[in-house]
Coordinates of C-alpha atoms in Angstrom, one line a residue:
X190 CA -18.8 -19.0 -57.0
X191 CA -15.5 -20.3 -58.3
X192 CA -15.9 -22.0 -61.6
X193 CA -13.9 -24.6 -63.5
X194 CA -13.4 -22.2 -66.5
X195 CA -9.7 -22.3 -67.3
X196 CA -8.3 -23.6 -70.6
X197 CA -7.5 -27.2 -70.1
X198 CA -4.0 -28.4 -70.7
X199 CA -3.2 -31.1 -73.2
X200 CA -2.9 -34.6 -72.0
X201 CA 0.8 -34.6 -73.2
X202 CA 1.5 -31.8 -70.8
X203 CA 0.2 -33.8 -67.8
X204 CA 2.9 -36.4 -67.9
X205 CA 2.6 -37.1 -64.2
X206 CA -1.0 -38.3 -64.6
X207 CA -1.7 -42.0 -64.9
X208 CA -4.2 -44.8 -64.5
X209 CA -2.1 -47.0 -62.2
X210 CA -3.7 -48.7 -59.3
X211 CA -3.3 -46.7 -56.1
X212 CA -2.3 -48.5 -52.9
X213 CA -4.9 -49.5 -50.4
X214 CA -5.3 -48.6 -46.8
X215 CA -2.3 -49.1 -44.5
X216 CA -2.4 -50.6 -41.1
X217 CA -2.8 -48.0 -38.4
X218 CA -4.9 -45.8 -40.6
X219 CA -7.0 -42.8 -39.7
X220 CA -9.5 -44.8 -37.6
X221 CA -7.2 -47.1 -35.8
X222 CA -6.2 -46.3 -32.2
X223 CA -2.6 -45.4 -33.2
X224 CA -3.3 -43.8 -36.5
X225 CA -2.7 -40.1 -37.3
X226 CA -6.3 -39.3 -38.3
X227 CA -7.9 -36.6 -36.1
X228 CA -4.8 -35.3 -34.4
X229 CA -5.8 -32.4 -32.3
X230 CA -9.0 -33.4 -30.6
X231 CA -12.2 -31.4 -30.8
X232 CA -14.7 -31.3 -28.1
X233 CA -17.1 -33.9 -27.1
X234 CA -20.6 -33.6 -28.3
X235 CA -23.9 -35.4 -28.0
X236 CA -23.8 -37.1 -31.4
X237 CA -21.0 -38.8 -33.2
X238 CA -20.6 -38.6 -37.0
X239 CA -20.6 -41.9 -38.7
X240 CA -17.3 -43.3 -40.1
X241 CA -17.6 -44.2 -43.8
X242 CA -18.7 -47.8 -44.0
X243 CA -16.7 -48.4 -47.1
X244 CA -13.1 -49.3 -46.1
X245 CA -10.2 -47.5 -47.8
X246 CA -9.8 -49.7 -50.9
X247 CA -7.4 -49.4 -53.8
X248 CA -8.8 -47.2 -56.6
X249 CA -9.2 -49.1 -59.8
X250 CA -7.3 -47.9 -62.9
X251 CA -10.6 -47.0 -64.5
X252 CA -11.5 -44.8 -61.5
X253 CA -8.2 -43.0 -61.5
X254 CA -8.4 -42.5 -65.2
X255 CA -11.8 -40.9 -64.8
X256 CA -10.4 -38.6 -62.0
X257 CA -7.6 -37.6 -64.4
X258 CA -10.2 -36.8 -67.1
X259 CA -12.2 -34.6 -64.7
X260 CA -9.4 -32.5 -63.3
X261 CA -6.9 -30.1 -64.7
X262 CA -4.2 -30.3 -62.0
X263 CA -1.9 -33.3 -61.5
X264 CA -3.1 -36.6 -60.0
X265 CA -0.3 -38.4 -58.2
X266 CA 0.2 -41.7 -56.3
X267 CA 3.2 -43.0 -54.3
X268 CA 6.2 -43.5 -56.6
X269 CA 5.2 -40.7 -59.1
X270 CA 7.7 -37.9 -59.8
X271 CA 6.5 -35.0 -57.7
X272 CA 4.6 -37.0 -55.2
X273 CA 6.9 -36.4 -52.3
X274 CA 7.3 -32.7 -53.0
X275 CA 3.5 -32.3 -53.3
X276 CA 2.7 -33.9 -50.0
X277 CA 5.4 -31.9 -48.1
X278 CA 4.7 -28.5 -46.5
X279 CA 6.4 -26.0 -44.2
X280 CA 5.9 -28.1 -41.1
X281 CA 8.4 -30.9 -41.5
X282 CA 7.7 -32.8 -38.3
X283 CA 4.8 -34.5 -40.0
X284 CA 4.1 -35.2 -43.6
X285 CA 1.0 -36.5 -45.4
X286 CA 1.2 -40.1 -46.8
X287 CA -2.0 -40.2 -49.0
X288 CA -3.0 -42.9 -51.5
X289 CA -3.9 -40.2 -54.0
X290 CA -3.0 -36.5 -54.4
X291 CA -5.0 -34.1 -56.5
X292 CA -3.1 -30.8 -57.2
X293 CA -6.1 -28.7 -57.6
X294 CA -6.0 -25.8 -60.1
X295 CA -9.6 -24.6 -59.6
X296 CA -12.8 -25.3 -57.6
X297 CA -13.9 -27.9 -60.3
X298 CA -10.8 -30.0 -59.4
X299 CA -11.8 -29.9 -55.8
X300 CA -15.3 -31.0 -56.6
X301 CA -14.0 -33.9 -58.7
X302 CA -11.5 -34.9 -56.0
X303 CA -14.2 -35.0 -53.2
X304 CA -16.6 -36.9 -55.5
X305 CA -13.8 -39.4 -56.3
X306 CA -12.9 -39.8 -52.6
X307 CA -16.5 -40.4 -51.6
X308 CA -17.0 -43.1 -54.3
X309 CA -13.8 -44.8 -53.3
X310 CA -14.4 -44.6 -49.5
X311 CA -11.4 -42.4 -48.9
X312 CA -11.1 -39.6 -46.3
X313 CA -9.9 -36.2 -47.5
X314 CA -7.2 -33.9 -46.3
X315 CA -6.4 -30.4 -47.6
X316 CA -3.0 -28.6 -47.7
X317 CA -1.9 -25.2 -49.1
X318 CA 1.4 -24.3 -47.5
X319 CA 1.4 -26.7 -44.5
X320 CA 2.6 -24.2 -41.9
X321 CA 0.4 -25.5 -39.2
X322 CA 0.2 -29.2 -40.3
X323 CA -0.5 -31.5 -37.4
X324 CA -3.0 -34.0 -38.6
X325 CA -1.2 -35.9 -41.3
X326 CA -3.0 -38.4 -43.5
X327 CA -2.0 -42.1 -43.7
X328 CA -3.9 -43.1 -46.7
X329 CA -6.8 -41.3 -48.1
X330 CA -6.8 -38.4 -50.6
X331 CA -4.9 -35.1 -50.3
X332 CA -6.1 -32.0 -52.1
X333 CA -3.2 -29.7 -52.6
X334 CA -4.5 -26.2 -53.2
X335 CA -1.2 -24.3 -53.7
X336 CA -1.8 -23.8 -57.5
X337 CA -5.0 -21.9 -56.7
X338 CA -3.2 -18.6 -56.4
X339 CA -5.5 -16.0 -57.8
X340 CA -5.9 -12.6 -56.0
X341 CA -8.3 -9.8 -57.0
X342 CA -8.5 -6.4 -55.2
X343 CA -11.6 -4.2 -55.5
X344 CA -10.2 -0.8 -54.3
X345 CA -13.5 1.0 -54.5
X346 CA -15.2 -1.6 -52.3
X347 CA -12.0 -2.1 -50.1
X348 CA -12.2 -5.9 -50.6
X349 CA -10.0 -8.7 -51.8
X350 CA -10.8 -12.1 -53.1
X351 CA -8.2 -14.8 -52.6
X352 CA -8.2 -18.4 -53.9
X353 CA -7.3 -21.4 -51.7
X354 CA -3.6 -21.4 -52.3
X355 CA -2.9 -17.7 -51.8
X356 CA -0.4 -16.6 -49.2
X357 CA -0.5 -13.3 -47.3
X358 CA 2.5 -11.7 -49.0
X359 CA 0.5 -11.8 -52.3
X360 CA -2.5 -10.0 -50.8
X361 CA -0.3 -7.4 -49.0
X362 CA 1.5 -6.6 -52.2
X363 CA -1.7 -6.3 -54.3
X364 CA -3.6 -4.2 -51.7
X365 CA -0.6 -1.8 -51.1
X366 CA -1.0 -0.5 -54.6
X367 CA -4.2 1.2 -53.4
X368 CA -3.1 2.3 -49.9
X369 CA -5.0 -0.7 -48.4
X370 CA -4.0 -3.6 -46.2
X371 CA -5.4 -7.0 -45.2
X372 CA -5.5 -8.2 -41.6
X373 CA -2.6 -10.5 -42.4
X374 CA -0.3 -12.4 -40.0
X375 CA 3.3 -11.8 -39.2
X376 CA 4.7 -14.2 -41.9
X377 CA 4.1 -13.4 -45.6
X378 CA 4.4 -17.1 -46.5
X379 CA 1.4 -18.3 -44.4
X380 CA -1.8 -19.3 -46.3
X381 CA -4.7 -16.8 -46.2
X382 CA -7.5 -19.4 -45.9
X383 CA -6.4 -21.6 -43.0
X384 CA -5.1 -18.6 -41.0
X385 CA -8.5 -16.8 -41.4
X386 CA -10.6 -20.0 -40.6
X387 CA -8.8 -20.2 -37.3
X388 CA -9.5 -16.5 -36.5
X389 CA -6.3 -14.9 -37.5
X390 CA -4.4 -12.7 -34.9
X391 CA -2.4 -10.3 -37.1
X392 CA -0.2 -7.3 -37.2
X393 CA -3.2 -4.9 -36.9
X394 CA -5.3 -7.1 -34.6
X395 CA -5.9 -4.7 -31.7
X396 CA -6.9 -2.0 -34.1
X397 CA -9.2 -3.9 -36.5
X398 CA -9.9 -7.3 -34.9
X399 CA -9.4 -10.8 -36.1
X400 CA -9.0 -11.6 -39.8
X401 CA -12.2 -13.6 -39.6
X402 CA -14.1 -10.5 -38.7
X403 CA -13.5 -9.0 -42.1
X404 CA -14.7 -12.0 -44.2
X405 CA -17.6 -11.2 -46.6
X406 CA -18.1 -14.6 -48.2
X407 CA -16.7 -18.1 -48.4
X408 CA -16.8 -20.5 -51.4
X409 CA -17.0 -24.0 -50.1
X410 CA -17.0 -27.5 -51.5
X411 CA -19.0 -29.7 -49.1
X412 CA -18.6 -33.4 -48.2
X413 CA -21.2 -34.3 -50.8
X414 CA -19.2 -32.4 -53.5
X415 CA -21.6 -29.4 -53.7
X416 CA -20.3 -25.9 -54.3
X417 CA -21.7 -23.3 -51.9
X418 CA -21.3 -19.5 -51.8
X419 CA -21.7 -18.9 -48.1
X420 CA -22.5 -15.5 -46.6
X421 CA -24.0 -14.2 -43.4
X422 CA -27.3 -13.9 -45.3
X423 CA -27.3 -17.1 -47.2
X424 CA -26.4 -19.4 -44.3
X425 CA -25.6 -17.5 -41.1
X426 CA -25.0 -20.6 -39.0
X427 CA -22.4 -22.2 -41.4
X428 CA -20.8 -18.8 -42.1
X429 CA -20.3 -18.2 -38.3
X430 CA -18.9 -21.7 -37.9
X431 CA -16.3 -21.3 -40.7
X432 CA -14.9 -18.1 -39.2
X433 CA -13.1 -19.3 -36.1
X434 CA -14.5 -22.9 -36.2
X435 CA -12.1 -23.6 -39.1
X436 CA -11.6 -26.8 -41.0
X437 CA -13.6 -30.0 -41.1
X438 CA -16.8 -28.6 -42.7
X439 CA -15.6 -28.7 -46.3
X440 CA -12.9 -27.4 -48.6
X441 CA -12.7 -23.6 -48.9
X442 CA -11.8 -22.7 -52.5
X443 CA -11.9 -18.9 -52.2
X444 CA -12.7 -16.2 -49.7
X445 CA -13.7 -12.5 -50.0
X446 CA -12.7 -10.2 -47.2
X447 CA -12.4 -6.5 -46.3
X448 CA -9.3 -4.4 -46.5
X449 CA -8.4 -1.5 -44.2
X450 CA -7.0 1.9 -45.1
X451 CA -3.5 1.5 -43.8
X452 CA -0.6 2.4 -46.2
X453 CA 2.1 3.0 -43.6
X454 CA 2.7 2.2 -39.9
X455 CA 5.3 2.8 -37.2
X456 CA 6.9 -0.4 -36.0
X457 CA 9.8 -2.8 -35.7
X458 CA 11.7 -4.4 -32.8
X459 CA 13.3 -3.3 -29.6
X460 CA 15.8 -6.1 -28.6
X461 CA 17.2 -6.5 -25.1
X462 CA 20.0 -8.8 -24.0
X463 CA 19.8 -11.4 -21.4
X464 CA 21.0 -9.1 -18.6
X465 CA 17.9 -6.9 -19.2
X466 CA 15.3 -9.5 -19.7
X467 CA 13.7 -9.4 -16.2
X468 CA 13.3 -5.6 -16.4
X469 CA 12.0 -5.8 -20.0
X470 CA 9.4 -8.4 -19.1
X471 CA 8.1 -6.4 -16.1
X472 CA 8.1 -3.1 -18.1
X473 CA 6.3 -4.7 -21.1
X474 CA 3.5 -6.0 -18.8
X475 CA 3.0 -2.6 -17.2
X476 CA 3.2 -0.9 -20.6
X477 CA 0.4 -3.0 -22.2
X478 CA -2.0 -1.6 -19.7
X479 CA -1.4 2.0 -21.0
X480 CA -1.4 1.7 -24.8
X481 CA -4.3 2.6 -27.2
X482 CA -6.0 0.1 -29.4
X483 CA -4.1 1.4 -32.4
X484 CA -1.0 -0.3 -31.1
X485 CA -0.5 -4.1 -31.5
X486 CA 2.5 -5.7 -29.9
X487 CA 4.1 -9.0 -28.8
X488 CA 7.2 -10.0 -26.8
X489 CA 9.4 -13.0 -27.7
X490 CA 12.1 -14.6 -25.7
X491 CA 14.6 -16.7 -27.7
X492 CA 17.7 -18.5 -26.6
X493 CA 19.6 -18.7 -29.8
X494 CA 22.0 -21.7 -30.2
X495 CA 25.6 -21.0 -30.8
X496 CA 25.6 -22.1 -34.5
X497 CA 27.8 -20.6 -37.3
X498 CA 24.9 -20.2 -39.7
X499 CA 23.3 -17.6 -37.3
X500 CA 24.2 -13.9 -37.6
X501 CA 26.8 -12.9 -35.1
X502 CA 24.5 -10.6 -33.1
X503 CA 22.2 -13.5 -32.4
X504 CA 24.6 -16.4 -32.0
X505 CA 24.5 -18.0 -28.6
X506 CA 22.6 -15.1 -27.1
X507 CA 19.4 -15.0 -25.0
X508 CA 17.3 -12.1 -26.2
X509 CA 14.0 -10.4 -25.6
X510 CA 12.3 -9.0 -28.7
X511 CA 9.4 -6.5 -28.3
X512 CA 7.6 -6.2 -31.7
X513 CA 5.6 -3.0 -32.3
X514 CA 2.9 -2.1 -35.0
X515 CA 1.3 1.3 -34.5
X516 CA -1.2 2.8 -37.0
X517 CA -0.8 6.4 -35.7
X518 CA 2.0 8.9 -36.4
X519 CA 5.6 8.2 -36.0
X520 CA 5.9 11.1 -33.5
X521 CA 3.1 9.6 -31.3
X522 CA 4.7 6.2 -31.7
X523 CA 8.0 7.5 -30.4
X524 CA 6.2 8.9 -27.3
X525 CA 4.3 5.6 -26.7
X526 CA 7.5 3.4 -26.7
X527 CA 9.5 5.7 -24.4
X528 CA 8.8 3.6 -21.3
X529 CA 10.2 0.5 -23.1
X530 CA 13.3 2.3 -24.2
X531 CA 13.8 3.4 -20.6
X532 CA 14.5 -0.2 -19.6
X533 CA 18.1 0.4 -20.7
X534 CA 20.5 -0.1 -23.5
X535 CA 19.2 -2.2 -26.4
X536 CA 21.0 -4.8 -28.5
X537 CA 19.1 -3.2 -31.4
X538 CA 16.4 -0.6 -31.9
X539 CA 14.7 -0.8 -35.3
X540 CA 11.5 1.2 -34.7
X541 CA 10.7 3.3 -37.7
X542 CA 8.0 4.4 -40.0
X543 CA 7.6 1.9 -42.8
X544 CA 5.3 1.2 -45.8
X545 CA 2.8 -1.5 -44.8
X546 CA 4.3 -3.8 -47.4
X547 CA 7.3 -4.1 -45.1
X548 CA 5.2 -5.2 -42.1
X549 CA 6.7 -8.7 -42.3
X550 CA 10.0 -7.2 -41.1
X551 CA 8.5 -6.6 -37.7
X552 CA 8.6 -10.2 -36.7
X553 CA 11.1 -11.7 -39.2
X554 CA 9.5 -15.2 -39.0
X555 CA 11.6 -18.1 -40.3
X556 CA 11.1 -18.7 -44.0
X557 CA 12.7 -22.1 -44.3
X558 CA 10.6 -25.2 -43.6
X559 CA 11.4 -26.9 -40.3
X560 CA 10.0 -29.3 -37.7
X561 CA 8.3 -28.0 -34.6
X562 CA 5.7 -28.5 -31.9
X563 CA 3.8 -25.8 -29.9
X564 CA 1.1 -25.1 -27.4
X565 CA -0.5 -22.0 -26.0
X566 CA -2.7 -20.4 -23.4
X567 CA -5.2 -17.6 -23.6
X568 CA -5.0 -15.6 -20.4
X569 CA -7.4 -13.2 -18.6
X570 CA -4.4 -11.4 -17.2
X571 CA -0.8 -12.0 -16.0
X572 CA 1.6 -10.8 -13.4
X573 CA 5.4 -10.3 -13.7
X574 CA 6.3 -13.1 -11.3
X575 CA 4.4 -15.8 -13.3
X576 CA 5.9 -14.5 -16.6
X577 CA 9.4 -14.6 -15.0
X578 CA 8.7 -18.2 -13.9
X579 CA 7.8 -19.2 -17.5
X580 CA 10.9 -17.4 -18.8
X581 CA 13.1 -19.3 -16.3
X582 CA 11.6 -22.6 -17.4
X583 CA 12.0 -22.0 -21.1
X584 CA 15.2 -20.0 -21.2
X585 CA 18.8 -21.1 -21.9
X586 CA 18.8 -23.7 -19.1
X587 CA 15.7 -25.5 -20.5
X588 CA 16.1 -29.2 -21.5
X589 CA 15.2 -28.3 -25.1
X590 CA 15.0 -25.0 -27.1
X591 CA 11.8 -23.1 -26.5
X592 CA 10.6 -19.9 -28.1
X593 CA 8.2 -17.9 -25.8
X594 CA 5.9 -15.3 -27.3
X595 CA 3.4 -13.2 -25.5
X596 CA 0.8 -11.5 -27.7
X597 CA -1.1 -8.5 -26.3
X598 CA -4.7 -9.0 -27.2
X599 CA -7.9 -7.0 -26.5
X600 CA -8.9 -3.9 -28.4
X601 CA -11.0 -4.7 -31.4
X602 CA -10.5 -8.4 -30.9
X603 CA -12.7 -8.2 -27.9
X604 CA -15.7 -7.0 -30.0
X605 CA -17.9 -9.0 -32.3
X606 CA -18.0 -7.6 -35.8
X607 CA -21.8 -8.0 -36.4
X608 CA -25.0 -9.8 -35.4
X609 CA -24.5 -12.8 -33.2
X610 CA -25.1 -15.3 -36.1
X611 CA -22.7 -13.5 -38.5
X612 CA -20.0 -12.6 -36.1
X613 CA -17.8 -15.7 -36.4
X614 CA -17.0 -18.3 -33.8
X615 CA -13.6 -17.2 -32.6
X616 CA -13.2 -18.4 -29.1
X617 CA -12.4 -16.4 -25.9
X618 CA -12.5 -12.9 -27.3
X619 CA -12.1 -11.6 -23.7
X620 CA -8.6 -12.8 -23.4
X621 CA -6.0 -10.2 -22.6
X622 CA -2.9 -12.2 -23.6
X623 CA -1.9 -15.2 -25.6
X624 CA 1.1 -17.1 -24.3
X625 CA 2.7 -19.2 -27.0
X626 CA 5.4 -21.8 -26.7
X627 CA 7.1 -23.3 -29.7
X628 CA 10.0 -25.8 -29.8
X629 CA 12.0 -27.1 -32.8
X630 CA 12.3 -30.8 -33.2
X631 CA 15.8 -31.3 -34.5
X632 CA 16.2 -34.4 -36.7
X633 CA 12.4 -34.8 -37.1
X634 CA 12.1 -33.6 -40.7
X635 CA 9.7 -36.1 -42.2
X636 CA 11.8 -37.7 -44.9
X637 CA 14.6 -36.7 -47.2
X638 CA 13.2 -37.7 -50.6
X639 CA 11.9 -34.2 -51.6
X640 CA 13.2 -34.1 -55.2
X641 CA 10.4 -32.6 -57.2
X642 CA 11.9 -33.6 -60.5
X643 CA 12.7 -37.3 -59.8
X644 CA 10.5 -40.2 -58.7
X645 CA 10.2 -40.7 -55.0
X646 CA 9.6 -44.1 -53.4
X647 CA 6.7 -42.8 -51.4
X648 CA 8.4 -44.1 -48.3
X649 CA 10.1 -41.4 -46.3
X650 CA 13.1 -42.1 -44.1
X651 CA 11.2 -40.8 -41.1
X652 CA 7.5 -39.8 -40.9
X653 CA 7.2 -38.1 -37.6
X654 CA 9.2 -36.7 -34.6
X655 CA 11.3 -38.9 -32.3
X656 CA 9.1 -40.0 -29.4
X657 CA 11.6 -39.1 -26.7
X658 CA 12.3 -35.6 -28.2
X659 CA 8.6 -34.9 -28.5
X660 CA 7.9 -36.1 -24.9
X661 CA 10.6 -33.7 -23.7
X662 CA 9.1 -30.8 -25.5
X663 CA 5.5 -31.6 -24.4
X664 CA 6.7 -31.9 -20.7
X665 CA 8.5 -28.6 -20.9
X666 CA 5.5 -26.8 -22.4
X667 CA 3.1 -28.3 -19.8
X668 CA 5.3 -27.2 -16.9
X669 CA 5.6 -23.7 -18.3
X670 CA 1.9 -23.3 -19.0
X671 CA 1.1 -24.6 -15.5
X672 CA 2.7 -21.4 -14.2
X673 CA 0.0 -19.3 -15.7
X674 CA -2.9 -21.6 -14.7
X675 CA -4.7 -19.0 -12.5
X676 CA -5.3 -16.8 -15.6
X677 CA -5.9 -19.5 -18.2
X678 CA -9.3 -19.4 -20.0
X679 CA -8.6 -21.5 -23.1
X680 CA -6.4 -21.9 -26.2
X681 CA -6.1 -20.3 -29.6
X682 CA -6.4 -22.8 -32.4
X683 CA -4.1 -20.6 -34.6
X684 CA -1.2 -21.4 -32.3
X685 CA -1.6 -25.1 -31.8
X686 CA 1.2 -27.0 -33.6
X687 CA 1.7 -30.7 -33.5
X688 CA -0.2 -33.9 -33.1
X689 CA -2.3 -32.8 -30.1
X690 CA -5.0 -35.3 -30.9
X691 CA -2.7 -38.1 -29.7
X692 CA -2.2 -36.5 -26.3
X693 CA -3.8 -38.2 -23.3
X694 CA -5.7 -35.0 -22.7
X695 CA -6.7 -34.5 -26.3
X696 CA -10.4 -34.0 -25.4
X697 CA -9.4 -31.2 -23.0
X698 CA -7.2 -29.5 -25.5
X699 CA -10.1 -29.6 -28.0
X700 CA -12.6 -28.2 -25.4
X701 CA -10.3 -25.4 -24.6
X702 CA -10.7 -23.7 -28.0
X703 CA -14.3 -22.6 -27.5
X704 CA -16.7 -22.3 -24.7
X705 CA -19.2 -25.1 -24.1
X706 CA -22.1 -23.5 -26.0
X707 CA -20.0 -22.7 -29.1
X708 CA -18.5 -26.1 -29.0
X709 CA -21.9 -27.8 -29.1
X710 CA -23.0 -25.6 -31.9
X711 CA -19.9 -26.4 -34.0
X712 CA -20.2 -30.1 -33.2
X713 CA -23.8 -30.1 -34.4
X714 CA -22.9 -28.4 -37.7
X715 CA -20.1 -30.9 -38.2
X716 CA -22.6 -33.8 -37.9
X717 CA -25.0 -32.0 -40.3
X718 CA -22.5 -31.1 -43.0
X719 CA -20.1 -34.0 -42.8
X720 CA -22.0 -36.9 -41.2
X721 CA -19.5 -39.5 -42.5
X722 CA -16.5 -37.5 -41.2
X723 CA -14.9 -37.3 -44.7
X724 CA -12.8 -34.2 -43.6
X725 CA -11.1 -35.8 -40.6
X726 CA -7.5 -34.8 -41.1
X727 CA -7.2 -31.4 -39.4
X728 CA -5.9 -30.1 -36.1
X729 CA -9.1 -30.7 -34.2
X730 CA -10.3 -34.0 -35.6
X731 CA -11.2 -36.0 -32.5
X732 CA -11.3 -39.5 -33.8
X733 CA -8.1 -40.5 -32.1
X734 CA -9.2 -38.8 -28.9
X735 CA -12.8 -39.6 -28.1
X736 CA -14.6 -40.3 -31.3
X737 CA -16.6 -37.1 -30.9
X738 CA -17.4 -34.9 -33.9
X739 CA -14.3 -33.5 -35.6
X740 CA -15.3 -29.9 -35.6
X741 CA -12.7 -28.1 -37.7
X742 CA -10.2 -25.8 -36.4
X743 CA -7.4 -24.4 -38.5
X744 CA -4.0 -25.0 -39.6
X745 CA -2.1 -21.9 -40.8
X746 CA -1.6 -22.7 -44.4

């Protein structure tokens, strides 16, 4: 169990702390019809958790002073230096607007923050990196975990322990020293905890399964401010729910998970120009039916804008990128990719043997924060005609930029990693593909007052995407996903980006993450562990949709 055992800092070093009165609840708060609480709906269920009966009220100076005394990290309210920087994450289309922020440095800070929030009648949100932020607070308390960045590798046991603010790049680097690798995602800047709580489809997914399948234990702070060390033996139902059910059941302060013996791999990108895209798509679909489980891949279609800040090989071009990660030999990898190379000349061919520490270069995900919205479909199969239809809708002639990515699933992801109660609750393991659509929202960056050194007003210049731009994006995504409706079996929560809880079909979006039996099980656990719906700000909080239990699903950081 994580303990609050670090040497406290002096009061003088905590200049940003205070005993000023925090602002009260704002109109349109988390429980109002138009409020941002519970953005991506979770499924309906027989019971509905109670909403706290105490309204969001201003915290008294004495209460804030006591919170400061009980925590080691900074305590911030609107107007404080650092408030705007602390509430901002990688996803800039939405930004938290809490009444109070606790920058947690340890599990003890999290316990104190939850206890304070309960006493003051405040809902609680959590953020590490904010890569998948969709359900932004408007009022309430935000626990920022980015300072909890401890990583420990046990090479003999082939395990790692990561605190709540750790990102995958840290774990990859620490494990590589021993010839080991985690089941990380494609971006080194994504948070370990949220990614894993959503399941985690990573670079080695077909070979070793979901990241959630490797979890050994979870340290959790519950809605009543208790610290639990959750394992498959101690509480199999809660353990299962956390691994694929995600957020909404408490605050995860640390996680222990297995590592795999991968020091090197064969991988990189094959990139085809627009004139070869039809052939590349058809060849890729055929090829996925022939490759072994040791090969994980995806295909991306990107129509790059003609902007001077882009590299010349990308500027204004429509490209198909096939990303490869193979755990076998380079010689066998060369043989396996020959049918893809046979498509024709490539814009670039970067396939090579590499140390696993360089695996992030396979996808080259953006590292700069930006605003975006995205949806996805898990598919039982797919044919070339449907994929070409989606490509035509989302390509250079689309009304707004859209990045299409097709992940080849199956392999170890289709197998449960243990007994039924300990195997996690990742939905739709039988899916063969994940079709992902993501669109930037230009001009939607939520506010420009991000100076971490100077005081912010607490009032951003814009706190959400332009309604017309978002409507255009959502309409495009809906039309494109309709083209694959015959094969659609659900959604992956890891690839839901944006305020889906405010959609007219929010309940359907929520239900699509798990099958009906799993949904009911998760909803029941939510009612049991958080009956007052304290943790309502997460991608599948359903308050705004249908007032059903906000079973947690995951943001990616």
